[in-house]
XYZ file of C-alpha atoms in Angstrom:
477
model
C -0.465 -37.492 -4.290
C 1.545 -40.525 -5.270
C 4.691 -39.660 -3.352
C 6.708 -40.923 -6.324
C 8.536 -37.989 -7.963
C 9.096 -40.005 -11.137
C 5.421 -40.876 -11.656
C 3.869 -39.094 -14.586
C 0.855 -38.913 -16.834
C 0.964 -38.357 -20.580
C -0.951 -35.459 -22.099
C -1.381 -34.474 -25.732
C -1.567 -31.202 -27.670
C -1.063 -30.130 -31.278
C 2.701 -30.607 -30.948
C 2.366 -34.184 -29.698
C 2.659 -36.018 -26.382
C 4.422 -34.855 -23.246
C 4.861 -36.286 -19.785
C 3.564 -34.267 -16.838
C 4.041 -35.152 -13.189
C 1.065 -37.174 -12.013
C 0.755 -34.838 -9.025
C 0.742 -31.628 -11.070
C -2.441 -29.603 -11.229
C -1.228 -27.928 -14.402
C -0.954 -29.770 -17.701
C 0.839 -29.897 -21.026
C 0.231 -26.283 -22.085
C 1.666 -24.951 -18.834
C 4.596 -27.373 -19.050
C 5.506 -26.062 -22.485
C 5.225 -22.464 -21.280
C 7.641 -23.219 -18.445
C 10.159 -24.381 -21.043
C 9.529 -21.499 -23.424
C 9.520 -18.556 -21.019
C 12.270 -18.846 -18.383
C 12.429 -15.036 -18.413
C 12.075 -13.439 -14.979
C 11.701 -16.384 -12.643
C 8.598 -14.635 -11.309
C 5.461 -16.806 -11.610
C 2.010 -15.317 -11.996
C 1.300 -16.593 -8.470
C 3.302 -13.567 -7.293
C 0.292 -11.509 -8.315
C -2.383 -13.189 -6.157
C -5.032 -10.641 -7.128
C -4.589 -11.710 -10.755
C -4.908 -15.404 -9.867
C -8.065 -14.685 -7.860
C -9.433 -12.600 -10.739
C -8.790 -15.405 -13.240
C -10.744 -17.792 -11.022
C -13.585 -15.271 -10.770
C -13.773 -14.996 -14.565
C -13.780 -18.786 -15.013
C -16.496 -19.190 -12.385
C -18.691 -16.547 -14.013
C -18.147 -18.098 -17.449
C -19.150 -21.548 -16.193
C -22.342 -20.185 -14.627
C -23.217 -18.309 -17.819
C -22.661 -21.478 -19.858
C -24.873 -23.396 -17.446
C -27.637 -20.789 -17.889
C -27.368 -21.301 -21.643
C -27.477 -25.094 -21.347
C -23.939 -25.437 -22.707
C -22.506 -26.969 -19.518
C -24.167 -29.597 -17.354
C -24.732 -29.154 -13.641
C -22.019 -31.605 -12.563
C -19.267 -29.897 -14.543
C -20.500 -26.450 -13.573
C -20.419 -27.361 -9.897
C -16.902 -28.757 -10.190
C -15.578 -25.678 -11.991
C -17.270 -23.213 -9.644
C -16.073 -25.089 -6.549
C -12.510 -25.249 -7.875
C -12.646 -21.509 -8.559
C -13.908 -20.862 -5.038
C -10.926 -22.801 -3.695
C -8.547 -20.620 -5.709
C -10.317 -17.424 -4.735
C -9.935 -18.565 -1.129
C -6.149 -18.760 -1.530
C -5.684 -22.422 -2.398
C -3.606 -23.823 -5.274
C -1.885 -20.523 -6.061
C 1.480 -22.272 -6.069
C 0.370 -24.145 -9.189
C 0.071 -20.922 -11.189
C 3.647 -21.211 -12.353
C 4.054 -19.645 -15.793
C 6.339 -16.629 -16.007
C 4.726 -13.211 -15.718
C 6.396 -12.161 -18.974
C 5.433 -14.472 -21.808
C 4.662 -14.477 -25.493
C 1.116 -15.064 -26.664
C -0.819 -12.141 -25.146
C -1.466 -14.103 -21.943
C -2.375 -17.431 -23.538
C -0.060 -19.351 -21.228
C -1.621 -17.714 -18.181
C -5.104 -18.601 -19.401
C -4.016 -22.186 -20.133
C -2.447 -22.461 -16.684
C -5.722 -21.360 -15.100
C -7.773 -23.713 -17.270
C -5.619 -26.704 -16.349
C -5.460 -26.056 -12.609
C -9.227 -25.515 -12.444
C -9.913 -28.628 -14.537
C -7.681 -30.874 -12.470
C -9.017 -29.536 -9.174
C -12.517 -30.014 -10.591
C -11.696 -33.621 -11.484
C -10.644 -34.230 -7.875
C -13.940 -32.798 -6.689
C -15.774 -35.156 -9.034
C -13.717 -38.123 -7.829
C -11.508 -38.574 -10.894
C -7.716 -38.508 -11.241
C -5.917 -35.461 -12.603
C -5.610 -35.596 -16.339
C -8.919 -37.469 -16.901
C -9.980 -34.746 -19.285
C -12.757 -36.767 -20.924
C -14.707 -36.009 -17.724
C -13.727 -32.332 -17.393
C -11.552 -30.718 -20.048
C -9.460 -27.547 -19.601
C -10.454 -26.184 -23.018
C -13.730 -27.888 -23.887
C -15.353 -27.095 -20.541
C -13.346 -24.652 -18.355
C -12.565 -22.401 -21.329
C -15.963 -22.857 -22.998
C -17.140 -19.733 -24.838
C -13.936 -17.901 -24.030
C -10.623 -16.778 -25.486
C -7.459 -15.604 -23.810
C -8.185 -12.306 -25.515
C -11.279 -11.607 -23.427
C -10.431 -13.622 -20.300
C -6.984 -12.159 -19.692
C -7.726 -8.419 -19.983
C -10.922 -8.862 -17.968
C -8.980 -10.596 -15.187
C -6.249 -7.956 -15.289
C -8.818 -5.178 -14.912
C -10.384 -6.901 -11.905
C -6.939 -7.411 -10.368
C -6.040 -3.766 -10.949
C -9.263 -2.563 -9.325
C -8.524 -4.756 -6.314
C -4.894 -3.665 -5.936
C -5.820 0.000 -6.367
C -8.315 -0.346 -3.519
C -5.478 -1.534 -1.291
C -3.306 1.412 -2.364
C -6.067 3.912 -1.632
C -6.577 2.401 1.822
C -2.844 2.668 2.541
C -2.820 6.274 1.341
C -5.790 7.075 3.584
C -3.728 5.940 6.568
C -0.813 8.091 5.406
C -3.152 11.053 5.007
C -4.364 10.557 8.578
C -0.775 10.443 9.835
C 0.133 13.691 8.048
C -3.095 15.306 9.266
C -2.287 14.328 12.855
C 1.164 15.889 12.513
C -0.438 19.025 11.058
C -2.430 19.389 14.271
C 0.566 18.537 16.481
C 2.796 21.089 14.726
C 0.149 23.792 14.250
C 1.920 26.399 16.433
C 5.505 25.710 15.339
C 6.638 28.786 13.399
C 9.337 28.214 10.763
C 10.675 29.652 7.531
C 9.110 28.652 4.269
C 11.561 28.274 1.406
C 11.459 28.627 -2.349
C 14.318 27.359 -4.522
C 16.041 26.340 -1.264
C 16.239 30.010 -0.238
C 14.434 31.622 2.684
C 11.042 32.973 1.636
C 8.451 33.904 4.288
C 7.345 32.357 7.570
C 4.798 29.573 7.862
C 4.038 26.868 10.399
C 5.284 23.327 10.333
C 1.627 22.363 10.699
C 0.848 24.056 7.397
C 3.719 22.174 5.770
C 2.446 18.799 6.956
C -1.163 19.754 6.261
C -0.164 20.365 2.661
C 1.192 16.817 2.442
C -2.155 15.534 3.694
C -3.994 17.511 1.001
C -1.629 16.188 -1.677
C -2.274 12.602 -0.602
C -6.012 13.223 -0.514
C -5.963 14.455 -4.094
C -4.169 11.312 -5.201
C -6.699 9.093 -3.441
C -9.432 10.811 -5.451
C -7.546 10.501 -8.750
C -6.837 6.805 -8.130
C -10.532 6.177 -7.453
C -11.373 7.806 -10.778
C -8.732 5.693 -12.513
C -10.054 2.474 -11.002
C -13.513 3.345 -12.271
C -12.165 3.232 -15.838
C -11.342 -0.458 -15.442
C -14.972 -1.465 -14.845
C -15.573 -1.851 -18.592
C -14.740 -5.403 -19.710
C -14.691 -7.318 -22.998
C -15.695 -10.745 -21.657
C -17.741 -12.448 -24.353
C -15.852 -10.863 -27.216
C -13.694 -14.015 -27.524
C -10.876 -13.825 -30.085
C -11.119 -10.311 -31.525
C -14.347 -8.940 -30.098
C -16.779 -10.405 -32.610
C -17.976 -13.032 -30.143
C -17.237 -16.020 -32.348
C -18.000 -19.378 -30.634
C -20.048 -17.799 -27.853
C -23.861 -17.509 -27.824
C -25.394 -14.065 -28.337
C -26.621 -13.855 -24.744
C -23.324 -15.004 -23.251
C -21.596 -11.592 -22.725
C -24.470 -10.160 -20.686
C -24.879 -13.328 -18.627
C -21.140 -13.679 -17.996
C -20.862 -10.049 -16.916
C -23.846 -10.400 -14.574
C -22.326 -13.470 -12.926
C -18.939 -11.754 -12.703
C -20.525 -8.799 -10.926
C -22.045 -11.246 -8.464
C -18.796 -13.155 -7.934
C -16.582 -10.098 -7.481
C -18.978 -7.559 -6.006
C -17.712 -5.047 -8.573
C -19.940 -2.877 -10.738
C -18.585 -4.250 -14.018
C -20.117 -3.417 -17.395
C -19.744 -4.946 -20.839
C -18.026 -2.631 -23.302
C -20.275 -1.080 -25.918
C -17.836 -2.101 -28.671
C -16.101 -5.394 -27.913
C -13.805 -5.152 -30.941
C -12.457 -1.831 -29.692
C -12.236 -3.041 -26.098
C -10.280 -6.160 -27.082
C -7.454 -4.261 -28.768
C -7.345 -1.028 -26.735
C -5.037 -0.984 -23.695
C -5.439 2.745 -23.100
C -7.074 2.164 -19.728
C -3.903 0.537 -18.421
C -1.748 3.349 -19.794
C -3.939 5.923 -18.066
C -4.036 4.063 -14.742
C -0.266 3.673 -14.841
C 0.079 7.417 -15.374
C -2.044 8.138 -12.283
C -0.031 5.647 -10.223
C 3.142 7.342 -11.468
C 1.729 10.739 -10.506
C 1.089 9.459 -6.985
C 4.575 7.981 -6.730
C 6.266 11.140 -8.031
C 4.414 13.331 -5.536
C 5.230 11.011 -2.640
C 8.863 11.002 -3.716
C 8.840 14.818 -3.592
C 7.417 14.689 -0.072
C 10.136 12.233 0.921
C 12.761 14.585 -0.528
C 11.339 17.267 1.781
C 11.457 14.965 4.799
C 15.081 14.097 4.113
C 16.012 17.748 3.671
C 14.090 19.041 6.706
C 15.686 16.356 8.884
C 19.215 16.872 7.528
C 21.960 17.344 10.062
C 21.449 16.662 12.841
C 23.526 19.773 13.629
C 24.929 21.036 10.343
C 21.749 20.745 8.252
C 18.195 22.048 8.480
C 17.440 19.933 11.527
C 13.855 21.183 11.816
C 12.350 17.725 12.207
C 13.666 14.403 13.430
C 12.771 11.172 11.688
C 12.527 8.001 13.756
C 15.860 6.197 13.980
C 15.204 2.712 12.605
C 18.724 1.394 11.977
C 22.393 2.316 12.144
C 23.420 4.501 9.229
C 27.020 3.577 8.663
C 29.493 0.750 9.006
C 32.289 3.250 9.651
C 30.755 6.392 11.192
C 29.489 5.734 14.729
C 26.230 7.390 15.672
C 25.170 8.162 12.107
C 21.508 7.613 11.310
C 20.157 7.909 7.756
C 16.645 8.713 6.441
C 16.307 5.190 5.067
C 12.512 5.037 4.948
C 12.082 8.107 2.718
C 14.991 6.816 0.630
C 13.288 3.512 -0.057
C 10.098 5.319 -1.074
C 12.178 7.408 -3.492
C 13.520 4.220 -5.059
C 10.078 2.696 -5.437
C 9.015 5.892 -7.207
C 11.928 5.600 -9.633
C 10.925 1.995 -10.338
C 7.345 3.062 -11.020
C 8.487 5.733 -13.468
C 10.385 3.030 -15.361
C 7.394 0.690 -15.245
C 5.230 3.446 -16.668
C 7.579 3.808 -19.636
C 7.345 0.040 -20.232
C 3.538 0.132 -20.054
C 3.425 3.125 -22.397
C 5.596 1.413 -25.014
C 3.680 -1.859 -24.705
C 0.389 -0.023 -25.134
C 1.713 1.725 -28.238
C 3.028 -1.523 -29.749
C -0.312 -3.276 -30.140
C -1.215 -4.225 -33.695
C -4.567 -4.567 -35.400
C -7.191 -6.450 -33.331
C -5.039 -7.408 -30.322
C -2.242 -6.119 -28.138
C 0.156 -9.023 -27.693
C 2.042 -7.267 -24.918
C -0.596 -7.286 -22.193
C 1.445 -9.680 -19.985
C 4.193 -7.103 -19.427
C 1.540 -4.395 -18.993
C -0.185 -6.474 -16.330
C 3.039 -7.402 -14.565
C 4.447 -3.882 -14.432
C 1.154 -2.239 -13.476
C 0.397 -4.699 -10.684
C 4.019 -4.472 -9.555
C 3.822 -0.681 -9.435
C 0.635 -0.671 -7.384
C 1.704 -3.384 -4.948
C 5.184 -1.940 -4.416
C 3.783 1.547 -3.898
C 1.213 0.208 -1.431
C 3.923 -1.429 0.643
C 6.113 1.674 0.432
C 3.238 3.861 1.645
C 2.508 1.504 4.534
C 6.187 1.539 5.492
C 6.408 5.333 5.269
C 3.349 5.733 7.483
C 4.246 3.214 10.169
C 8.025 3.592 10.331
C 8.493 7.268 9.595
C 5.637 9.783 9.562
C 3.908 8.716 12.765
C 7.179 9.059 14.688
C 8.355 12.442 13.361
C 9.161 15.057 16.010
C 9.960 18.765 15.645
C 12.676 21.094 16.959
C 10.528 24.159 17.653
C 13.374 26.236 19.139
C 15.593 25.715 16.104
C 12.803 26.699 13.739
C 11.941 29.858 15.694
C 15.604 30.856 15.819
C 15.818 30.483 12.058
C 12.764 32.695 11.623
C 14.169 35.380 13.903
C 17.478 35.495 12.019
C 16.005 35.139 8.550
C 16.449 37.838 5.952
C 13.088 36.699 4.612
C 11.369 38.578 7.436
C 11.947 41.757 5.487
C 9.040 40.821 3.210
C 6.658 41.444 6.101
C 7.985 45.012 6.367
C 7.362 45.863 2.695
C 3.909 47.411 3.272
C 5.353 49.634 6.007
C 8.727 50.793 4.660
C 8.506 50.119 0.898
C 10.263 47.647 -1.404
C 13.395 49.720 -2.092
C 14.075 50.478 1.567
C 13.362 46.826 2.471
C 15.833 45.687 -0.204
C 18.563 47.881 1.227
C 17.765 46.570 4.698
C 18.093 42.990 3.483
C 21.435 43.754 1.841
C 22.788 45.166 5.120
C 21.512 42.130 7.020
C 23.377 39.779 4.681
C 26.702 41.509 5.405
C 26.250 41.848 9.149
C 25.398 39.712 12.131
C 22.304 41.745 12.870
C 18.691 40.682 12.386
C 16.133 42.464 10.233
C 14.196 43.768 13.283
C 17.386 45.107 14.859
C 18.434 46.943 11.684
C 14.956 48.396 11.145
C 14.860 49.815 14.667
C 18.459 51.101 14.493
C 17.650 52.907 11.233
C 14.613 54.535 12.826
C 12.304 52.947 10.293
C 10.031 51.353 12.877
C 9.707 51.277 16.652
C 10.183 48.070 18.645
C 6.439 47.998 19.363
C 5.615 48.367 15.681
C 8.066 45.609 14.804
C 6.517 43.381 17.471
C 3.018 43.854 16.064
C 4.083 43.355 12.442
C 6.073 40.224 13.225
C 3.552 38.636 15.574
C 3.015 35.004 14.499
C -0.662 35.546 13.715
C 0.273 38.408 11.368
C 3.069 36.467 9.702
C 0.991 33.373 9.045
C -2.584 33.169 7.806
C -3.620 30.129 9.740
C -5.760 27.444 8.161
C -7.843 24.844 9.851
C -5.638 21.746 10.451
C -6.325 19.233 7.711
C -8.352 16.247 8.753
C -9.666 14.665 5.580
C -9.627 14.527 1.810
C -9.955 17.884 0.102
C -8.915 21.452 0.769
C -8.690 22.578 4.414
């Protein structure tokens, strides 16, 4: 670095000359994009998995070009080493173009080309901007187009981020499963439409949440598998113009080696270049996961409501004061934040859906907003899940006495008497219970319908609840 903030180098493109800071790793194309797209203030560096994926694609492309004799060993080594630096976490701060941009991701691709070229020049012992030695387009972008590089990188980034989400969900599943075991003997009332239904255990309730999470882990794995098909080598519109015939297969093979992912080249590169359906489908599965988690969080908020005037069946960990005016108030802030992330993801899914629909002819120009919103959805949901697990679910406790009292006083107990006294008689019994302070068992005995011993046997916990094995893994208990 020169240490002189005014020092610059002059670069040239089809629009003419432009000064770029001598210390910048990016070049003229990135500089113009910074001027053209001051949209969100969010640089692509905020999606590190995408930056790493771009470097993986550029590394694989360079190695394929070397195999074909299109790139000499010195330039190949410089590009691959620069890409390894980026994949190791270096230089991400130089990926500065806005996540939302015109040009179907061209500015992102240019940014990657320039950073890799200038880092490669350093490795070779030349100053940044000495493009005669290593050029962003002639060498780093050789045999490529934004239209195959960008969607391939996005798919790799999505696969990576989805893996992190599945791992976070697995930890949440384990937390719910542990609570299912802990609460296995806590009898409570089940409810439908917020009205008392029939008894169950709190363990069954939490075991159900574990099963729900397990199903989503499986669906997300299936969705990630859809992203393995790439169009690298299709160049501009999928016809492979300006790339050798053997390039797609070689590039894909090197990309599998670089990433460790089981990637495959699409059977029809023209179709794969214009079709963003995979992102629409993955977004829908992420939305499904978020919606279901939001429902679970609604349950947690409701079951913990009170502490004395609500359901009060469970207690969530107190993590912060709940009011600036009401002393002692504690709010269910962790479930609430998960709810809000879910609402954001629903909105992101609408954006992705509209962007997918708006593609025209041989290219979808709106992949940048698809990539941004999809990666945002997955990363935000991952963090929300981690927060829910660590700061809420693991610390939940139960009020067993309150739940049992609710069961004993519930009109819903009358359902268990149906086989013994009939529906019409049970209905009349329930009506009397609603207008008196007596319980269903008391009224049944007083009416001579059943003896206390018969009531005791019928309403024994093991007769009220068909117990299931506490959930301990993905699938049905």
